[in-house]
Short mmCIF file of C-alpha atoms in Angstrom, two decimals:
data_model
loop_
_atom_site.label_atom_id
_atom_site.label_comp_id
_atom_site.label_asym_id
_atom_site.label_seq_id
_atom_site.Cartn_x
_atom_site.Cartn_y
_atom_site.Cartn_z
CA MET A 1 -6.58 -73.50 51.33
CA THR A 2 -8.99 -72.33 54.02
CA ASP A 3 -6.21 -71.95 56.63
CA TYR A 4 -4.18 -70.03 54.12
CA LEU A 5 -7.01 -67.56 53.58
CA LYS A 6 -7.48 -67.07 57.32
CA LYS A 7 -3.85 -66.03 57.62
CA ILE A 8 -3.71 -63.97 54.46
CA SER A 9 -6.79 -61.96 55.41
CA TYR A 10 -4.72 -60.29 58.13
CA SER A 11 -1.37 -60.16 56.44
CA LEU A 12 0.32 -60.47 53.11
CA ASP A 13 3.77 -61.04 54.47
CA PHE A 14 5.00 -63.32 51.68
CA LYS A 15 7.80 -64.59 53.90
CA LEU A 16 5.18 -66.60 55.81
CA PHE A 17 4.50 -68.60 52.67
CA SER A 18 8.00 -68.92 51.36
CA ASN A 19 7.40 -72.38 49.88
CA SER A 20 4.09 -71.66 48.18
CA THR A 21 3.47 -71.49 44.45
CA ILE A 22 0.77 -69.73 42.44
CA ARG A 23 -0.67 -69.89 38.92
CA MET A 24 -3.56 -68.45 36.93
CA SER A 25 -6.73 -70.56 36.85
CA LYS A 26 -7.55 -72.03 33.45
CA PHE A 27 -11.07 -70.65 33.87
CA VAL A 28 -9.79 -67.05 33.70
CA HIS A 29 -10.00 -64.99 30.49
CA LEU A 30 -8.33 -61.70 29.61
CA LEU A 31 -10.53 -59.19 27.79
CA GLU A 32 -9.97 -55.65 26.61
CA LYS A 33 -12.48 -53.08 25.38
CA ASP A 34 -11.99 -49.33 24.87
CA ASN A 35 -8.65 -49.47 26.70
CA VAL A 36 -10.27 -51.14 29.72
CA ILE A 37 -8.67 -54.45 30.73
CA CYS A 38 -10.68 -57.13 32.49
CA LEU A 39 -9.82 -60.42 34.13
CA TYR A 40 -12.95 -62.57 33.95
CA ASN A 41 -13.38 -65.83 35.81
CA ALA A 42 -15.86 -67.84 33.72
CA SER A 43 -16.34 -70.40 36.48
CA ASN A 44 -17.90 -67.97 38.96
CA LEU A 45 -18.82 -64.90 36.83
CA LYS A 46 -16.43 -62.62 38.74
CA ARG A 47 -14.64 -59.70 37.11
CA ILE A 48 -11.72 -57.40 37.92
CA PHE A 49 -11.14 -54.26 35.86
CA GLY A 50 -7.80 -52.54 35.80
CA ASN A 51 -4.71 -51.61 33.85
CA GLU A 52 -1.63 -53.29 32.44
CA ILE A 53 -0.86 -55.06 35.72
CA LEU A 54 -3.80 -57.39 35.01
CA LYS A 55 -2.44 -58.23 31.59
CA ASN A 56 1.03 -58.91 33.02
CA LEU A 57 -0.44 -61.11 35.76
CA PHE A 58 -2.50 -63.09 33.28
CA TYR A 59 0.38 -63.91 30.98
CA ASP A 60 3.05 -64.35 33.65
CA LEU A 61 0.95 -66.75 35.69
CA GLN A 62 0.14 -69.08 32.81
CA GLU A 63 3.13 -70.90 34.27
CA THR A 64 3.44 -71.73 37.96
CA LYS A 65 5.47 -69.15 39.85
CA HIS A 66 7.00 -68.93 43.29
CA ILE A 67 4.89 -66.74 45.55
CA ASP A 68 7.60 -64.11 45.79
CA TYR A 69 6.56 -63.17 42.24
CA LEU A 70 3.76 -61.13 43.86
CA GLU A 71 6.26 -59.28 46.00
CA ARG A 72 8.35 -58.47 42.94
CA ILE A 73 5.46 -56.98 40.94
CA LYS A 74 4.21 -54.80 43.77
CA THR A 75 6.75 -52.09 42.81
CA ASN A 76 5.50 -48.71 44.08
CA THR A 77 1.91 -49.71 44.74
CA ALA A 78 0.81 -48.97 48.31
CA GLU A 79 0.12 -52.05 50.45
CA ALA A 80 -3.34 -50.67 51.32
CA ILE A 81 -4.24 -51.07 47.64
CA PHE A 82 -2.08 -53.98 46.58
CA ASN A 83 -2.83 -56.40 49.41
CA PRO A 84 -6.67 -56.37 49.04
CA PHE A 85 -6.22 -56.75 45.30
CA ILE A 86 -4.07 -59.88 45.70
CA LEU A 87 -6.41 -61.25 48.36
CA ARG A 88 -9.30 -60.87 45.95
CA LEU A 89 -7.38 -62.71 43.24
CA ILE A 90 -6.88 -65.62 45.62
CA LYS A 91 -10.33 -65.69 47.29
CA ASP A 92 -12.18 -65.48 43.98
CA LYS A 93 -10.02 -68.21 42.45
CA TYR A 94 -8.36 -66.16 39.74
CA VAL A 95 -5.07 -67.54 40.97
CA LEU A 96 -4.62 -70.94 42.60
CA ILE A 97 -2.27 -71.72 45.45
CA ASP A 98 0.01 -74.76 45.71
CA ASN A 99 -1.80 -78.02 44.95
CA TYR A 100 -5.30 -76.52 44.88
CA THR A 101 -6.67 -77.21 41.38
CA GLU A 102 -9.56 -76.28 39.10
CA GLU A 103 -11.05 -79.70 39.86
CA ASP A 104 -11.05 -78.87 43.58
CA TYR A 105 -13.00 -75.70 42.89
CA VAL A 106 -15.44 -77.50 40.59
CA ASN A 107 -16.18 -79.96 43.39
CA GLU A 108 -16.89 -77.04 45.74
CA LEU A 109 -19.27 -75.47 43.21
CA ARG A 110 -21.02 -78.79 42.65
CA MET A 111 -21.60 -79.38 46.36
CA LYS A 112 -22.95 -75.85 46.76
CA SER A 113 -25.32 -76.32 43.82
CA LEU A 114 -26.54 -79.71 45.02
CA SER A 115 -27.34 -78.30 48.45
CA SER A 116 -29.72 -75.72 46.95
CA ILE A 117 -31.57 -77.88 44.39
CA GLU A 118 -35.33 -78.18 44.75
CA ILE A 119 -38.24 -78.52 42.34
CA ASP A 120 -39.38 -75.06 41.26
CA ASN A 121 -41.19 -75.65 37.96
CA ILE A 122 -43.48 -78.32 36.53
CA PHE A 123 -44.58 -78.60 32.91
CA ILE A 124 -47.91 -80.35 32.45
CA TYR A 125 -48.88 -81.53 28.97
CA VAL A 126 -52.65 -81.23 29.20
CA THR A 127 -52.79 -82.20 25.52
CA GLU A 128 -50.42 -83.15 22.72
CA LYS A 129 -52.91 -82.02 20.07
CA CYS A 130 -52.67 -78.69 18.28
CA ASN A 131 -54.60 -76.81 15.64
CA LEU A 132 -51.37 -75.58 14.00
CA SER A 133 -48.37 -77.37 12.52
CA CYS A 134 -45.43 -75.08 13.22
CA ARG A 135 -42.41 -76.27 11.27
CA TYR A 136 -39.99 -76.08 14.19
CA CYS A 137 -42.28 -77.69 16.81
CA TYR A 138 -40.56 -80.77 18.24
CA VAL A 139 -43.74 -81.85 20.05
CA GLN A 140 -45.71 -82.22 16.84
CA GLN A 141 -42.87 -84.04 15.10
CA ASN A 142 -41.86 -86.33 17.98
CA ILE A 143 -45.32 -87.62 18.94
CA GLU A 144 -47.37 -89.57 16.40
CA GLN A 145 -50.38 -90.70 18.47
CA LYS A 146 -51.36 -87.50 20.26
CA LYS A 147 -53.24 -87.80 23.54
CA GLU A 148 -55.15 -85.58 25.94
CA MET A 149 -54.94 -85.71 29.71
CA ASP A 150 -58.06 -87.05 31.38
CA ILE A 151 -59.57 -86.17 34.75
CA GLU A 152 -58.14 -89.23 36.52
CA THR A 153 -54.57 -88.50 35.43
CA SER A 154 -54.91 -84.80 36.24
CA VAL A 155 -56.06 -85.61 39.79
CA SER A 156 -53.23 -88.09 40.16
CA ALA A 157 -50.76 -85.42 39.00
CA CYS A 158 -52.17 -82.89 41.46
CA ASN A 159 -51.88 -85.32 44.37
CA TYR A 160 -48.31 -86.14 43.37
CA ILE A 161 -47.39 -82.44 43.18
CA TYR A 162 -49.00 -81.80 46.58
CA ASP A 163 -47.06 -84.67 48.17
CA LEU A 164 -43.89 -83.25 46.61
CA ILE A 165 -44.58 -79.80 48.05
CA LYS A 166 -45.03 -81.31 51.52
CA GLN A 167 -42.02 -83.64 51.35
CA GLU A 168 -39.58 -81.02 50.05
CA ASN A 169 -41.17 -78.06 51.85
CA ILE A 170 -41.46 -76.14 48.57
CA LYS A 171 -42.54 -72.53 49.12
CA LYS A 172 -42.71 -71.31 45.52
CA LEU A 173 -43.62 -73.27 42.40
CA TYR A 174 -44.24 -72.46 38.74
CA VAL A 175 -46.79 -74.66 36.99
CA VAL A 176 -46.77 -74.39 33.20
CA PHE A 177 -49.64 -75.73 31.11
CA TYR A 178 -48.07 -77.04 27.95
CA GLY A 179 -48.83 -78.87 24.74
CA GLY A 180 -49.85 -79.10 21.99
CA GLU A 181 -52.33 -76.27 22.46
CA PRO A 182 -53.51 -76.26 26.10
CA PHE A 183 -56.68 -74.31 25.28
CA LEU A 184 -57.91 -77.43 23.46
CA ASN A 185 -58.22 -79.07 26.88
CA LEU A 186 -59.08 -76.07 29.01
CA ASN A 187 -61.36 -78.06 31.32
CA ILE A 188 -58.33 -79.99 32.55
CA VAL A 189 -56.37 -76.75 33.02
CA GLU A 190 -59.22 -75.47 35.18
CA ASN A 191 -59.45 -78.74 37.10
CA ILE A 192 -55.72 -78.85 37.85
CA THR A 193 -55.59 -75.22 38.96
CA ASN A 194 -58.60 -75.53 41.28
CA THR A 195 -57.45 -78.89 42.68
CA LEU A 196 -53.93 -77.69 43.42
CA ASN A 197 -55.16 -74.47 45.03
CA THR A 198 -57.56 -76.47 47.23
CA LEU A 199 -54.87 -78.94 48.27
CA VAL A 200 -51.99 -76.55 48.76
CA LYS A 201 -53.76 -73.53 50.28
CA ASP A 202 -51.12 -71.34 51.97
CA ARG A 203 -48.41 -74.00 52.12
CA CYS A 204 -46.85 -72.91 48.81
CA LYS A 205 -47.27 -69.99 46.41
CA ILE A 206 -48.04 -71.36 42.92
CA TYR A 207 -47.63 -69.24 39.78
CA TYR A 208 -49.48 -70.52 36.73
CA ARG A 209 -48.56 -69.95 33.09
CA ILE A 210 -50.13 -71.30 29.90
CA ILE A 211 -48.11 -71.59 26.69
CA THR A 212 -50.49 -70.94 23.80
CA ASN A 213 -50.43 -70.18 20.09
CA GLY A 214 -53.03 -67.49 20.79
CA CYS A 215 -55.75 -68.80 18.50
CA PHE A 216 -58.32 -69.41 21.26
CA LEU A 217 -58.21 -66.15 23.24
CA THR A 218 -61.98 -65.59 23.28
CA ASP A 219 -63.78 -63.50 25.90
CA LYS A 220 -64.96 -66.70 27.62
CA ASN A 221 -61.49 -68.28 27.75
CA ILE A 222 -59.82 -65.04 28.80
CA SER A 223 -62.31 -64.58 31.64
CA LEU A 224 -61.53 -68.10 32.85
CA ILE A 225 -57.73 -67.72 32.91
CA GLN A 226 -58.19 -64.32 34.55
CA LYS A 227 -60.31 -65.93 37.26
CA LEU A 228 -57.70 -68.70 37.70
CA ASN A 229 -54.83 -66.17 37.73
CA ILE A 230 -53.01 -67.84 34.83
CA ILE A 231 -50.59 -65.72 32.80
CA PRO A 232 -50.76 -66.44 29.05
CA SER A 233 -47.48 -66.82 27.18
CA ILE A 234 -48.23 -66.43 23.48
CA SER A 235 -45.99 -67.96 20.83
CA MET A 236 -45.23 -65.22 18.33
CA ASP A 237 -42.10 -64.81 16.23
CA GLY A 238 -42.62 -61.54 14.40
CA PRO A 239 -45.02 -59.75 12.04
CA LYS A 240 -47.43 -61.41 9.66
CA ASP A 241 -44.97 -62.18 6.84
CA VAL A 242 -42.64 -63.95 9.31
CA MET A 243 -45.44 -65.94 10.94
CA LEU A 244 -46.77 -67.13 7.58
CA LYS A 245 -43.36 -68.67 6.78
CA THR A 246 -43.19 -71.03 9.74
CA ARG A 247 -46.31 -71.13 11.82
CA THR A 248 -49.78 -70.19 10.65
CA ASN A 249 -52.11 -69.00 7.90
CA ALA A 250 -53.49 -65.50 7.41
CA LYS A 251 -56.84 -66.25 9.10
CA GLU A 252 -55.26 -67.73 12.23
CA TYR A 253 -52.82 -64.82 12.42
CA GLU A 254 -55.73 -62.39 12.53
CA ASN A 255 -57.29 -64.52 15.29
CA ILE A 256 -54.10 -64.19 17.31
CA LEU A 257 -54.05 -60.40 16.94
CA HIS A 258 -57.73 -60.27 17.89
CA GLY A 259 -57.02 -62.39 20.99
CA ILE A 260 -54.18 -60.09 22.07
CA LYS A 261 -56.52 -57.13 21.67
CA LYS A 262 -58.99 -58.92 23.96
CA LEU A 263 -56.27 -59.47 26.57
CA LYS A 264 -55.56 -55.74 26.57
CA GLU A 265 -59.27 -55.00 26.96
CA HIS A 266 -59.42 -57.34 29.96
CA LYS A 267 -56.21 -55.71 31.31
CA ILE A 268 -54.43 -59.06 31.57
CA LYS A 269 -50.66 -59.21 31.63
CA TYR A 270 -49.30 -61.42 28.88
CA GLU A 271 -45.88 -62.36 27.63
CA ILE A 272 -44.55 -63.36 24.23
CA SER A 273 -42.59 -66.57 23.70
CA PHE A 274 -40.38 -65.70 20.73
CA THR A 275 -38.58 -68.51 18.91
CA ILE A 276 -35.61 -67.59 16.73
CA SER A 277 -35.98 -69.63 13.56
CA GLN A 278 -34.97 -69.68 9.91
CA GLY A 279 -38.13 -67.70 9.27
CA ASN A 280 -36.91 -64.65 11.21
CA ILE A 281 -33.12 -64.99 11.54
CA ASN A 282 -32.51 -62.56 8.68
CA CYS A 283 -34.90 -59.98 10.13
CA LEU A 284 -34.44 -60.74 13.83
CA VAL A 285 -34.08 -57.16 15.08
CA GLU A 286 -37.03 -55.99 13.01
CA SER A 287 -39.18 -58.88 14.25
CA ILE A 288 -38.43 -58.08 17.89
CA GLU A 289 -39.06 -54.39 17.24
CA TYR A 290 -42.50 -55.39 15.97
CA ILE A 291 -43.20 -57.28 19.20
CA ILE A 292 -42.03 -54.33 21.30
CA ASN A 293 -43.89 -51.59 19.45
CA GLU A 294 -47.02 -53.29 18.13
CA ILE A 295 -47.78 -56.26 20.41
CA ARG A 296 -46.51 -54.59 23.61
CA PRO A 297 -46.40 -57.51 26.08
CA PHE A 298 -45.03 -57.01 29.58
CA SER A 299 -42.34 -59.64 28.99
CA ILE A 300 -40.60 -61.61 26.26
CA ARG A 301 -38.81 -64.95 26.31
CA LEU A 302 -36.29 -65.66 23.57
CA ASN A 303 -35.94 -69.30 22.55
CA VAL A 304 -33.52 -71.13 20.30
CA PRO A 305 -35.39 -73.93 18.47
CA GLU A 306 -34.94 -77.45 19.73
CA PHE A 307 -34.47 -80.33 17.32
CA SER A 308 -37.06 -82.96 16.62
CA GLY A 309 -36.21 -86.64 16.76
CA ASN A 310 -36.12 -86.54 12.97
CA VAL A 311 -32.57 -85.71 11.82
CA GLN A 312 -34.09 -83.66 8.96
CA GLY A 313 -35.14 -81.14 11.60
CA PHE A 314 -31.51 -80.16 12.22
CA LEU A 315 -30.50 -76.59 11.44
CA PRO A 316 -27.23 -75.57 9.73
CA ASN A 317 -24.33 -74.22 11.78
CA GLU A 318 -24.59 -70.92 9.90
CA PHE A 319 -27.98 -70.36 11.53
CA PHE A 320 -26.52 -70.47 15.03
CA GLU A 321 -23.59 -68.29 14.01
CA LYS A 322 -26.06 -65.67 12.83
CA ILE A 323 -27.77 -65.76 16.22
CA GLY A 324 -24.46 -64.96 17.90
CA GLU A 325 -23.85 -62.08 15.51
CA GLN A 326 -27.27 -60.54 16.12
CA MET A 327 -27.60 -61.04 19.88
CA LYS A 328 -25.64 -57.87 20.64
CA HIS A 329 -28.16 -55.80 18.67
CA VAL A 330 -31.09 -57.66 20.20
CA LEU A 331 -29.72 -57.13 23.71
CA TYR A 332 -29.51 -53.36 23.35
CA LEU A 333 -32.92 -53.26 21.69
CA LEU A 334 -34.50 -55.06 24.65
CA ALA A 335 -32.54 -53.04 27.20
CA ASN A 336 -33.96 -49.80 25.81
CA SER A 337 -37.54 -51.07 25.60
CA HIS A 338 -40.38 -51.27 28.13
CA LEU A 339 -40.13 -55.09 28.19
CA GLU A 340 -38.75 -57.44 30.76
CA CYS A 341 -36.68 -60.23 29.26
CA CYS A 342 -36.52 -63.11 31.67
CA ASN A 343 -34.39 -65.91 30.23
CA LEU A 344 -31.06 -64.49 29.12
CA GLY A 345 -29.18 -65.13 32.35
CA TYR A 346 -28.29 -61.56 33.27
CA GLU A 347 -29.72 -61.84 36.79
CA ASN A 348 -27.38 -64.74 37.50
CA PHE A 349 -24.49 -62.83 35.98
CA LYS A 350 -25.19 -59.66 37.95
CA ASN A 351 -25.44 -61.58 41.23
CA GLN A 352 -22.38 -63.69 40.39
CA GLU A 353 -24.39 -66.90 40.70
CA PRO A 354 -23.00 -69.28 38.08
CA SER A 355 -25.15 -72.04 36.65
CA PHE A 356 -23.31 -75.22 37.58
CA PHE A 357 -26.06 -77.28 36.00
CA PRO A 358 -27.15 -76.13 32.55
CA CYS A 359 -30.93 -76.31 32.89
CA SER A 360 -33.84 -76.87 35.24
CA GLY A 361 -33.88 -80.52 34.18
CA CYS A 362 -30.96 -81.09 36.54
CA GLY A 363 -33.13 -81.48 39.61
CA ARG A 364 -35.44 -78.46 39.45
CA ARG A 365 -38.02 -79.42 36.82
CA LEU A 366 -40.58 -82.12 36.14
CA ALA A 367 -42.51 -82.66 32.92
CA ILE A 368 -45.70 -84.77 32.88
CA LEU A 369 -47.28 -86.17 29.71
CA PRO A 370 -51.07 -86.68 29.35
CA ASP A 371 -50.69 -90.37 30.29
CA GLY A 372 -48.70 -89.55 33.45
CA THR A 373 -45.25 -90.36 32.02
CA MET A 374 -42.70 -88.17 33.79
CA SER A 375 -39.24 -86.83 32.97
CA ARG A 376 -36.94 -84.05 34.09
CA CYS A 377 -37.21 -82.54 30.60
CA GLU A 378 -40.28 -81.36 28.68
CA SER A 379 -38.46 -82.16 25.42
CA PHE A 380 -37.02 -85.62 26.15
CA VAL A 381 -40.37 -86.77 27.50
CA THR A 382 -41.92 -86.39 24.02
CA LEU A 383 -39.44 -89.00 22.75
CA LYS A 384 -40.07 -91.21 25.80
CA LYS A 385 -36.37 -90.88 26.66
CA HIS A 386 -34.78 -90.27 30.07
CA ILE A 387 -38.03 -91.21 31.77
CA LEU A 388 -38.27 -91.08 35.57
CA GLY A 389 -41.41 -93.22 35.70
CA LYS A 390 -45.17 -93.07 35.25
CA LEU A 391 -47.85 -92.01 37.70
CA ASP A 392 -50.31 -94.69 38.75
CA LYS A 393 -53.90 -94.16 39.89
CA HIS A 394 -52.65 -93.77 43.48
CA SER A 395 -50.42 -90.82 42.48
CA LYS A 396 -47.34 -92.96 43.02
CA ILE A 397 -44.36 -93.43 40.74
CA CYS A 398 -41.69 -96.11 40.63
CA PHE A 399 -38.84 -93.63 40.48
CA ASN A 400 -35.89 -94.32 38.18
CA GLU A 401 -33.00 -93.42 40.52
CA LYS A 402 -30.42 -94.24 37.85
CA GLU A 403 -31.94 -91.69 35.49
CA GLU A 404 -32.04 -89.08 38.24
CA LYS A 405 -28.30 -89.49 38.87
CA ILE A 406 -27.52 -89.10 35.16
CA TRP A 407 -28.97 -85.60 35.13
CA LEU A 408 -26.87 -84.58 38.11
CA ARG A 409 -23.69 -85.66 36.31
CA ARG A 410 -24.26 -83.39 33.32
CA SER A 411 -22.45 -80.05 33.55
CA GLY A 412 -20.25 -77.93 31.33
CA TYR A 413 -17.73 -77.91 34.17
CA TYR A 414 -16.97 -81.53 33.18
CA ILE A 415 -16.92 -80.95 29.38
CA ASP A 416 -13.48 -80.12 27.97
CA ASP A 417 -14.71 -77.65 25.34
CA CYS A 418 -16.88 -75.86 27.91
CA LYS A 419 -14.09 -75.57 30.47
CA LYS A 420 -12.20 -73.34 28.04
CA CYS A 421 -15.22 -71.22 27.11
CA ILE A 422 -15.90 -67.70 28.29
CA ALA A 423 -19.62 -68.54 28.65
CA LEU A 424 -19.07 -71.49 31.04
CA GLY A 425 -20.80 -70.03 34.11
CA LEU A 426 -23.68 -68.65 32.06
CA CYS A 427 -24.76 -71.69 30.01
CA ALA A 428 -22.88 -74.57 31.72
CA GLY A 429 -23.04 -76.79 28.66
CA GLY A 430 -26.45 -75.90 27.26
CA CYS A 431 -29.40 -78.14 26.43
CA ALA A 432 -29.00 -81.88 27.06
CA TYR A 433 -31.81 -82.65 24.61
CA ASN A 434 -30.12 -80.80 21.73
CA ALA A 435 -26.73 -82.25 22.70
CA GLU A 436 -27.98 -85.84 22.57
CA LEU A 437 -29.88 -85.43 19.31
CA TYR A 438 -27.18 -83.36 17.59
CA ASN A 439 -24.08 -85.13 18.91
CA GLY A 440 -25.48 -88.48 19.97
CA ASP A 441 -24.15 -87.83 23.47
CA PHE A 442 -26.18 -86.66 26.47
CA PHE A 443 -22.97 -85.48 28.16
CA ALA A 444 -21.68 -83.45 25.21
CA ALA A 445 -21.94 -79.68 24.88
CA ASP A 446 -24.93 -78.15 23.17
CA TYR A 447 -22.98 -76.47 20.39
CA THR A 448 -26.14 -74.79 19.05
CA LEU A 449 -26.08 -72.48 22.08
CA CYS A 450 -22.38 -71.55 21.94
CA GLU A 451 -22.45 -68.38 19.84
CA TRP A 452 -25.58 -67.11 21.63
CA ALA A 453 -24.01 -67.62 25.07
CA LYS A 454 -20.60 -66.18 24.13
CA SER A 455 -22.18 -63.08 22.62
CA LEU A 456 -24.29 -62.45 25.73
CA THR A 457 -21.37 -63.03 28.10
CA LYS A 458 -19.10 -60.53 26.35
CA GLU A 459 -21.79 -57.86 26.48
CA PHE A 460 -22.66 -58.59 30.12
CA ILE A 461 -19.03 -58.22 31.19
CA PHE A 462 -18.68 -54.62 30.07
CA ASN A 463 -22.26 -53.33 30.37
CA LYS A 464 -25.27 -53.17 32.68
CA PHE A 465 -28.78 -54.20 31.62
CA PRO A 466 -31.20 -53.46 34.48
CA LYS A 467 -34.33 -54.67 32.63
CA ILE A 468 -32.88 -58.00 31.63
CA GLY A 469 -32.75 -60.86 34.09
CA GLY A 470 -33.55 -64.48 34.85
CA GLU A 471 -31.88 -67.75 33.95
CA LEU A 472 -30.74 -68.98 30.55
CA THR A 473 -33.16 -71.85 30.06
#
């Protein structure tokens, strides 16, 4: 294939390749909107816009053709236009030559992805305790005996993270304080931040974030996170009537609003972590409008709820279908707002950087429980599943290599249903945690994400959204 491209880059004399055959890749989709025709390669997020010639190519090359087919369809098109067009079809894997297959290309994508994997985010459960009992919270439902991280474990975690930064030469790292409600163990948050900063110094830039329900945003606590340079991410899913359905009582809701007011007074940037749930699915646009106009964060993260280990926590398929139906409206609402939206995958799409692995758990993330138990996934770790090991007092871990390899084998590029999907390169199979709980199979697709991902992909193909970026995680 490589030799072929070297030759074809200088010439498209089809006589040189008289024995070659071509066909359309099974990853390619034909789309049409407002009389604009698009060939879209879901495996690498590449697009070609054009006219009827694209439609003819797509349908004709569903069957393998002799290469002189390209010569026959050239008709009156000038070589200066036609030849680069055909070269692009070949280089970007819209059409495949001879015995080169989709599996060959998948192997290339996998090797490229593996070569660039490094840890870039770590979730630290400083506590599993919380003052609220949100109905959709998998942490509260999965963990019965809730613990808090102590000083010894926090120091051990810091030493482990520092060793990791040195060993892998990590230059940028996101540390997320998680729970439970992290403000219930704020001393440990402070200890971890100060210890890591002392250890790491200028070796690596660390960005800190704390996921909070917003009930403890007092002047004292706000001053501390401001001093530590920690960005608060506040869980909020809409106005008061929505929040009362799924998350909190009237008094706590007023506390949250008061805390957000304090953040504004202290001029601290804050983001909103917005979970789409049964409490707001029927007023999703209105709920997000409330966040935009009344809460006014600098950023918003949209989350689909994850299941608890209890099968009763499963949501009906109709819920996820509604998400797909509404995402178009949500997308345009966010695009025309002052907010950044950082987890819808548009940055990857715009840069044509497909997600071969579906989430950070595939080599880029660590999650640490209060007792030092460690996993690639902040959700699985609450069920004590897919565990990599447990930190000892010397900051060492007996690493489960078998478990590590399992994560690197999970990709939508190996799942039959995903291979045929237009959203392949955007979601790559979705959440392993949801897939295992919902389907009983770690390697299955996360069908809860399908309508969401398809809706986003179709809008991304034909439109530009400069304020929307980041990965779909």
